[in-house]
Amino acid sequence: MTSSIRIRRSRRAALAVALGSVLALTATACGDDGSGSAGEEGNEGSGKGTITFWDNNGGVRTDIWKQIIADFENEYPDIKVKYVGIPAASAQSKYDTAIQGGGLPDVGGVGTAMLAEVGAQGALEPLDGRLAKSSLNGKLSRNLIDVSKAAGGGDTLYQVPTSANNGTLWYRTDLFEKAGLDAPATWPKFYEAADKLTNKGRNQFGFTIRGGEGAIAPALDAVYGQTGITSFWNGDKTTVNDPKNVAALEKYVALYKKDTPSADVNNDFTKMVAQWDSGTIGMLSHNLGSYQDHLKALGKDRFRGIPNPTLDDGTRVQVSNPVDGLSLFRSSKNKAAAWKFIEFAVSAKENSKFNEAAGQVPANTDAAKDAWIQQAEPTKLAAEALNGGDTKIVQLPYYLPDWNTISKADNEPNFQKVLLGKMSAKEFLDTLADQLNAAQADWKKNH
């Protein structure tokens, strides 16, 4: 066992002891507006009165949430919603503080990246039974429901998904047409285009690869997408270093400096997107969030965004993207009213309105059919991919307490070594697998 894993385990153990002590002291404490601490059971309440909602992306999403709240209060005049906007960067710490000291909301935005940690502290209400009796039942993307459950660490639903981003392969249609290339819809066509569009003498490259901050998830997306392996785990061992995945990573990283700029080794998404928008690079793998940047830089007729490439048989395998959603807090004193708000916010009309403003894929499958999506092709294709039967989602283990550390601090520098030829793809994936297997064993021991 590495020293870094031992240190993280000891920190988590100390946190667990401290948290247990705090919860024991605050189990009977009451928060404002009917909210409280994680140790409280709460109750259904009257279904009327005031509930508190925490927006986990305050500022960015404040205006659209206030519109939805106004619509809700018009529909349910006996319920008032107190809006609290929390910047995304501080949402996790805000929830942790409230779990320990009281003052949790009735409803809150909880993304999959923090879902397991908040849920593991006993703060969230299981939602399977409520959803089964709801008008939302059967109306939400099955793939997104599965991502929400997996991120919560099991088979229980602690988050009603509202929206998702999706991996997108952006490509320059003008360059493809000039070179006589088909759209890079399959992996063989992707590699063909990456090679044919490269002319180093003219500073032209077929692809830009993410080598800096945030590089691990896109690399895993490319690996699993090429091999067709559909599960991150085989029993208690990860499939990340399966020989097929090793071979796929070797092929993918071989693009670096051959068909990509050398600066890619240090590029995060901001630099990568700016480089693609301003240069003569054929393809970029990034999510839907950069659509407006491309539109502004290139105009609508010079690029296109499609879901990540498929296997030759048309099957698309992709790793799970973070899913945003709404959670009901166990300590709420008015769960009936809080659940009405969740149902309303994720209804077809309101979910469509929210995602049009956010530029993301609606979780409500009826909302995904609305006109604005049909007019925004990248979002339309992403919605079809997420809701389609030919897409297989490899669930990344967001529920592991060490996931962020392992996938960022521990292994982003190693991925750069792979690009630079200082570490083999096999050594990189074996190291990643050892850390994940240890984290998984530790998680199972404590759950």
PDB file of N, CA and C in Angstrom, residues 125-189:
ATOM      1  N   GLU A 125     -32.483  11.795   1.608  1.00  0.00           N
ATOM      2  CA  GLU A 125     -33.662  10.934   1.629  1.00  0.00           C
ATOM      3  C   GLU A 125     -33.643   9.996   0.422  1.00  0.00           C
ATOM      4  N   PRO A 126     -33.839   8.693   0.599  1.00  0.00           N
ATOM      5  CA  PRO A 126     -33.980   7.792  -0.555  1.00  0.00           C
ATOM      6  C   PRO A 126     -35.215   8.180  -1.363  1.00  0.00           C
ATOM      7  N   LEU A 127     -35.098   8.151  -2.683  1.00  0.00           N
ATOM      8  CA  LEU A 127     -36.161   8.694  -3.526  1.00  0.00           C
ATOM      9  C   LEU A 127     -36.836   7.665  -4.421  1.00  0.00           C
ATOM     10  N   ASP A 128     -36.420   6.418  -4.357  1.00  0.00           N
ATOM     11  CA  ASP A 128     -36.980   5.409  -5.260  1.00  0.00           C
ATOM     12  C   ASP A 128     -38.494   5.287  -5.109  1.00  0.00           C
ATOM     13  N   GLY A 129     -38.966   5.218  -3.867  1.00  0.00           N
ATOM     14  CA  GLY A 129     -40.393   5.056  -3.630  1.00  0.00           C
ATOM     15  C   GLY A 129     -41.194   6.254  -4.098  1.00  0.00           C
ATOM     16  N   ARG A 130     -40.671   7.436  -3.849  1.00  0.00           N
ATOM     17  CA  ARG A 130     -41.368   8.650  -4.283  1.00  0.00           C
ATOM     18  C   ARG A 130     -41.427   8.728  -5.811  1.00  0.00           C
ATOM     19  N   LEU A 131     -40.317   8.399  -6.465  1.00  0.00           N
ATOM     20  CA  LEU A 131     -40.292   8.462  -7.915  1.00  0.00           C
ATOM     21  C   LEU A 131     -41.251   7.448  -8.537  1.00  0.00           C
ATOM     22  N   ALA A 132     -41.342   6.274  -7.925  1.00  0.00           N
ATOM     23  CA  ALA A 132     -42.222   5.225  -8.461  1.00  0.00           C
ATOM     24  C   ALA A 132     -43.680   5.665  -8.492  1.00  0.00           C
ATOM     25  N   LYS A 133     -44.077   6.540  -7.556  1.00  0.00           N
ATOM     26  CA  LYS A 133     -45.465   7.011  -7.478  1.00  0.00           C
ATOM     27  C   LYS A 133     -45.660   8.368  -8.153  1.00  0.00           C
ATOM     28  N   SER A 134     -44.598   8.874  -8.765  1.00  0.00           N
ATOM     29  CA  SER A 134     -44.608  10.234  -9.283  1.00  0.00           C
ATOM     30  C   SER A 134     -44.984  10.286 -10.762  1.00  0.00           C
ATOM     31  N   SER A 135     -45.422  11.465 -11.195  1.00  0.00           N
ATOM     32  CA  SER A 135     -45.665  11.702 -12.617  1.00  0.00           C
ATOM     33  C   SER A 135     -44.370  11.671 -13.419  1.00  0.00           C
ATOM     34  N   LEU A 136     -43.235  11.751 -12.729  1.00  0.00           N
ATOM     35  CA  LEU A 136     -41.935  11.672 -13.402  1.00  0.00           C
ATOM     36  C   LEU A 136     -41.539  10.236 -13.719  1.00  0.00           C
ATOM     37  N   ASN A 137     -42.195   9.283 -13.123  1.00  0.00           N
ATOM     38  CA  ASN A 137     -41.826   7.882 -13.325  1.00  0.00           C
ATOM     39  C   ASN A 137     -41.930   7.512 -14.804  1.00  0.00           C
ATOM     40  N   GLY A 138     -40.835   7.001 -15.363  1.00  0.00           N
ATOM     41  CA  GLY A 138     -40.805   6.637 -16.772  1.00  0.00           C
ATOM     42  C   GLY A 138     -40.505   7.790 -17.702  1.00  0.00           C
ATOM     43  N   LYS A 139     -40.363   8.997 -17.145  1.00  0.00           N
ATOM     44  CA  LYS A 139     -40.120  10.185 -17.961  1.00  0.00           C
ATOM     45  C   LYS A 139     -38.671  10.667 -17.904  1.00  0.00           C
ATOM     46  N   LEU A 140     -37.840   9.988 -17.113  1.00  0.00           N
ATOM     47  CA  LEU A 140     -36.456  10.414 -16.954  1.00  0.00           C
ATOM     48  C   LEU A 140     -35.518   9.449 -17.672  1.00  0.00           C
ATOM     49  N   SER A 141     -34.435   9.981 -18.207  1.00  0.00           N
ATOM     50  CA  SER A 141     -33.459   9.166 -18.924  1.00  0.00           C
ATOM     51  C   SER A 141     -32.974   8.015 -18.054  1.00  0.00           C
ATOM     52  N   ARG A 142     -33.106   6.799 -18.564  1.00  0.00           N
ATOM     53  CA  ARG A 142     -32.675   5.619 -17.810  1.00  0.00           C
ATOM     54  C   ARG A 142     -31.170   5.656 -17.560  1.00  0.00           C
ATOM     55  N   ASN A 143     -30.404   6.102 -18.555  1.00  0.00           N
ATOM     56  CA  ASN A 143     -28.957   6.176 -18.374  1.00  0.00           C
ATOM     57  C   ASN A 143     -28.585   7.171 -17.274  1.00  0.00           C
ATOM     58  N   LEU A 144     -29.287   8.288 -17.209  1.00  0.00           N
ATOM     59  CA  LEU A 144     -28.966   9.282 -16.180  1.00  0.00           C
ATOM     60  C   LEU A 144     -29.392   8.803 -14.796  1.00  0.00           C
ATOM     61  N   ILE A 145     -30.519   8.101 -14.718  1.00  0.00           N
ATOM     62  CA  ILE A 145     -30.914   7.497 -13.439  1.00  0.00           C
ATOM     63  C   ILE A 145     -29.845   6.520 -12.979  1.00  0.00           C
ATOM     64  N   ASP A 146     -29.331   5.717 -13.893  1.00  0.00           N
ATOM     65  CA  ASP A 146     -28.282   4.747 -13.543  1.00  0.00           C
ATOM     66  C   ASP A 146     -27.021   5.440 -13.057  1.00  0.00           C
ATOM     67  N   VAL A 147     -26.658   6.564 -13.714  1.00  0.00           N
ATOM     68  CA  VAL A 147     -25.488   7.327 -13.274  1.00  0.00           C
ATOM     69  C   VAL A 147     -25.709   7.864 -11.865  1.00  0.00           C
ATOM     70  N   SER A 148     -26.908   8.385 -11.599  1.00  0.00           N
ATOM     71  CA  SER A 148     -27.215   8.924 -10.275  1.00  0.00           C
ATOM     72  C   SER A 148     -27.104   7.848  -9.200  1.00  0.00           C
ATOM     73  N   LYS A 149     -27.658   6.671  -9.475  1.00  0.00           N
ATOM     74  CA  LYS A 149     -27.587   5.583  -8.502  1.00  0.00           C
ATOM     75  C   LYS A 149     -26.156   5.126  -8.281  1.00  0.00           C
ATOM     76  N   ALA A 150     -25.410   4.969  -9.366  1.00  0.00           N
ATOM     77  CA  ALA A 150     -24.019   4.516  -9.236  1.00  0.00           C
ATOM     78  C   ALA A 150     -23.184   5.530  -8.467  1.00  0.00           C
ATOM     79  N   ALA A 151     -23.408   6.815  -8.713  1.00  0.00           N
ATOM     80  CA  ALA A 151     -22.649   7.851  -8.015  1.00  0.00           C
ATOM     81  C   ALA A 151     -22.966   7.879  -6.531  1.00  0.00           C
ATOM     82  N   GLY A 152     -24.178   7.446  -6.177  1.00  0.00           N
ATOM     83  CA  GLY A 152     -24.555   7.372  -4.772  1.00  0.00           C
ATOM     84  C   GLY A 152     -23.974   6.167  -4.062  1.00  0.00           C
ATOM     85  N   GLY A 153     -23.316   5.291  -4.801  1.00  0.00           N
ATOM     86  CA  GLY A 153     -22.614   4.167  -4.189  1.00  0.00           C
ATOM     87  C   GLY A 153     -23.409   2.885  -4.113  1.00  0.00           C
ATOM     88  N   GLY A 154     -24.516   2.784  -4.841  1.00  0.00           N
ATOM     89  CA  GLY A 154     -25.291   1.550  -4.765  1.00  0.00           C
ATOM     90  C   GLY A 154     -26.501   1.577  -5.664  1.00  0.00           C
ATOM     91  N   ASP A 155     -27.559   0.925  -5.223  1.00  0.00           N
ATOM     92  CA  ASP A 155     -28.769   0.809  -6.035  1.00  0.00           C
ATOM     93  C   ASP A 155     -29.876   1.758  -5.594  1.00  0.00           C
ATOM     94  N   THR A 156     -29.583   2.641  -4.663  1.00  0.00           N
ATOM     95  CA  THR A 156     -30.585   3.570  -4.139  1.00  0.00           C
ATOM     96  C   THR A 156     -30.459   4.920  -4.833  1.00  0.00           C
ATOM     97  N   LEU A 157     -31.606   5.540  -5.138  1.00  0.00           N
ATOM     98  CA  LEU A 157     -31.622   6.844  -5.780  1.00  0.00           C
ATOM     99  C   LEU A 157     -31.671   7.944  -4.726  1.00  0.00           C
ATOM    100  N   TYR A 158     -30.641   8.776  -4.700  1.00  0.00           N
ATOM    101  CA  TYR A 158     -30.593   9.909  -3.777  1.00  0.00           C
ATOM    102  C   TYR A 158     -30.619  11.252  -4.512  1.00  0.00           C
ATOM    103  N   GLN A 159     -30.740  11.201  -5.815  1.00  0.00           N
ATOM    104  CA  GLN A 159     -30.718  12.420  -6.612  1.00  0.00           C
ATOM    105  C   GLN A 159     -31.629  12.228  -7.813  1.00  0.00           C
ATOM    106  N   VAL A 160     -32.558  13.151  -8.036  1.00  0.00           N
ATOM    107  CA  VAL A 160     -33.340  13.148  -9.272  1.00  0.00           C
ATOM    108  C   VAL A 160     -32.551  13.952 -10.293  1.00  0.00           C
ATOM    109  N   PRO A 161     -32.072  13.326 -11.358  1.00  0.00           N
ATOM    110  CA  PRO A 161     -31.237  14.057 -12.315  1.00  0.00           C
ATOM    111  C   PRO A 161     -32.024  15.154 -13.025  1.00  0.00           C
ATOM    112  N   THR A 162     -31.368  16.273 -13.224  1.00  0.00           N
ATOM    113  CA  THR A 162     -31.972  17.381 -13.966  1.00  0.00           C
ATOM    114  C   THR A 162     -31.323  17.568 -15.325  1.00  0.00           C
ATOM    115  N   SER A 163     -30.035  17.309 -15.401  1.00  0.00           N
ATOM    116  CA  SER A 163     -29.328  17.604 -16.649  1.00  0.00           C
ATOM    117  C   SER A 163     -27.977  16.912 -16.669  1.00  0.00           C
ATOM    118  N   ALA A 164     -27.442  16.798 -17.875  1.00  0.00           N
ATOM    119  CA  ALA A 164     -26.133  16.172 -18.036  1.00  0.00           C
ATOM    120  C   ALA A 164     -25.365  16.868 -19.141  1.00  0.00           C
ATOM    121  N   ASN A 165     -24.082  16.858 -18.992  1.00  0.00           N
ATOM    122  CA  ASN A 165     -23.203  17.216 -20.083  1.00  0.00           C
ATOM    123  C   ASN A 165     -22.888  15.932 -20.834  1.00  0.00           C
ATOM    124  N   ASN A 166     -22.205  16.027 -21.928  1.00  0.00           N
ATOM    125  CA  ASN A 166     -21.853  14.809 -22.636  1.00  0.00           C
ATOM    126  C   ASN A 166     -20.579  15.041 -23.425  1.00  0.00           C
ATOM    127  N   GLY A 167     -19.752  13.997 -23.495  1.00  0.00           N
ATOM    128  CA  GLY A 167     -18.555  14.077 -24.312  1.00  0.00           C
ATOM    129  C   GLY A 167     -18.931  14.310 -25.763  1.00  0.00           C
ATOM    130  N   THR A 168     -18.267  15.265 -26.407  1.00  0.00           N
ATOM    131  CA  THR A 168     -18.585  15.627 -27.786  1.00  0.00           C
ATOM    132  C   THR A 168     -17.298  15.703 -28.598  1.00  0.00           C
ATOM    133  N   LEU A 169     -17.331  15.158 -29.796  1.00  0.00           N
ATOM    134  CA  LEU A 169     -16.204  15.287 -30.716  1.00  0.00           C
ATOM    135  C   LEU A 169     -16.531  16.420 -31.681  1.00  0.00           C
ATOM    136  N   TRP A 170     -15.845  17.525 -31.489  1.00  0.00           N
ATOM    137  CA  TRP A 170     -16.026  18.680 -32.366  1.00  0.00           C
ATOM    138  C   TRP A 170     -15.071  18.549 -33.546  1.00  0.00           C
ATOM    139  N   TYR A 171     -15.575  18.783 -34.749  1.00  0.00           N
ATOM    140  CA  TYR A 171     -14.677  18.699 -35.895  1.00  0.00           C
ATOM    141  C   TYR A 171     -14.973  19.809 -36.903  1.00  0.00           C
ATOM    142  N   ARG A 172     -13.928  20.206 -37.623  1.00  0.00           N
ATOM    143  CA  ARG A 172     -14.010  21.284 -38.589  1.00  0.00           C
ATOM    144  C   ARG A 172     -14.562  20.752 -39.909  1.00  0.00           C
ATOM    145  N   THR A 173     -15.815  21.041 -40.177  1.00  0.00           N
ATOM    146  CA  THR A 173     -16.441  20.525 -41.391  1.00  0.00           C
ATOM    147  C   THR A 173     -15.765  21.058 -42.655  1.00  0.00           C
ATOM    148  N   ASP A 174     -15.258  22.298 -42.601  1.00  0.00           N
ATOM    149  CA  ASP A 174     -14.598  22.853 -43.784  1.00  0.00           C
ATOM    150  C   ASP A 174     -13.312  22.100 -44.107  1.00  0.00           C
ATOM    151  N   LEU A 175     -12.552  21.755 -43.070  1.00  0.00           N
ATOM    152  CA  LEU A 175     -11.308  21.018 -43.296  1.00  0.00           C
ATOM    153  C   LEU A 175     -11.576  19.586 -43.748  1.00  0.00           C
ATOM    154  N   PHE A 176     -12.608  18.973 -43.185  1.00  0.00           N
ATOM    155  CA  PHE A 176     -12.962  17.617 -43.580  1.00  0.00           C
ATOM    156  C   PHE A 176     -13.409  17.565 -45.044  1.00  0.00           C
ATOM    157  N   GLU A 177     -14.236  18.543 -45.432  1.00  0.00           N
ATOM    158  CA  GLU A 177     -14.713  18.567 -46.819  1.00  0.00           C
ATOM    159  C   GLU A 177     -13.560  18.787 -47.788  1.00  0.00           C
ATOM    160  N   LYS A 178     -12.652  19.675 -47.448  1.00  0.00           N
ATOM    161  CA  LYS A 178     -11.498  19.955 -48.308  1.00  0.00           C
ATOM    162  C   LYS A 178     -10.617  18.725 -48.487  1.00  0.00           C
ATOM    163  N   ALA A 179     -10.513  17.908 -47.415  1.00  0.00           N
ATOM    164  CA  ALA A 179      -9.676  16.710 -47.470  1.00  0.00           C
ATOM    165  C   ALA A 179     -10.435  15.484 -47.991  1.00  0.00           C
ATOM    166  N   GLY A 180     -11.729  15.642 -48.255  1.00  0.00           N
ATOM    167  CA  GLY A 180     -12.522  14.520 -48.751  1.00  0.00           C
ATOM    168  C   GLY A 180     -12.769  13.453 -47.711  1.00  0.00           C
ATOM    169  N   LEU A 181     -12.888  13.856 -46.466  1.00  0.00           N
ATOM    170  CA  LEU A 181     -13.055  12.904 -45.369  1.00  0.00           C
ATOM    171  C   LEU A 181     -14.511  12.811 -44.922  1.00  0.00           C
ATOM    172  N   ASP A 182     -14.912  11.593 -44.516  1.00  0.00           N
ATOM    173  CA  ASP A 182     -16.219  11.406 -43.889  1.00  0.00           C
ATOM    174  C   ASP A 182     -16.172  11.926 -42.455  1.00  0.00           C
ATOM    175  N   ALA A 183     -17.347  12.172 -41.891  1.00  0.00           N
ATOM    176  CA  ALA A 183     -17.429  12.562 -40.484  1.00  0.00           C
ATOM    177  C   ALA A 183     -16.762  11.500 -39.622  1.00  0.00           C
ATOM    178  N   PRO A 184     -16.061  11.893 -38.538  1.00  0.00           N
ATOM    179  CA  PRO A 184     -15.347  10.933 -37.679  1.00  0.00           C
ATOM    180  C   PRO A 184     -16.280  10.212 -36.719  1.00  0.00           C
ATOM    181  N   ALA A 185     -17.281   9.546 -37.288  1.00  0.00           N
ATOM    182  CA  ALA A 185     -18.326   8.932 -36.468  1.00  0.00           C
ATOM    183  C   ALA A 185     -17.913   7.602 -35.858  1.00  0.00           C
ATOM    184  N   THR A 186     -16.883   6.965 -36.392  1.00  0.00           N
ATOM    185  CA  THR A 186     -16.361   5.716 -35.829  1.00  0.00           C
ATOM    186  C   THR A 186     -14.890   5.916 -35.483  1.00  0.00           C
ATOM    187  N   TRP A 187     -14.368   5.053 -34.649  1.00  0.00           N
ATOM    188  CA  TRP A 187     -12.969   5.201 -34.245  1.00  0.00           C
ATOM    189  C   TRP A 187     -11.999   5.059 -35.416  1.00  0.00           C
ATOM    190  N   PRO A 188     -12.190   4.113 -36.347  1.00  0.00           N
ATOM    191  CA  PRO A 188     -11.281   4.073 -37.503  1.00  0.00           C
ATOM    192  C   PRO A 188     -11.287   5.370 -38.311  1.00  0.00           C
ATOM    193  N   LYS A 189     -12.482   5.967 -38.493  1.00  0.00           N
ATOM    194  CA  LYS A 189     -12.556   7.222 -39.235  1.00  0.00           C
ATOM    195  C   LYS A 189     -11.904   8.367 -38.456  1.00  0.00           C
TER     196      LYS A 189
END
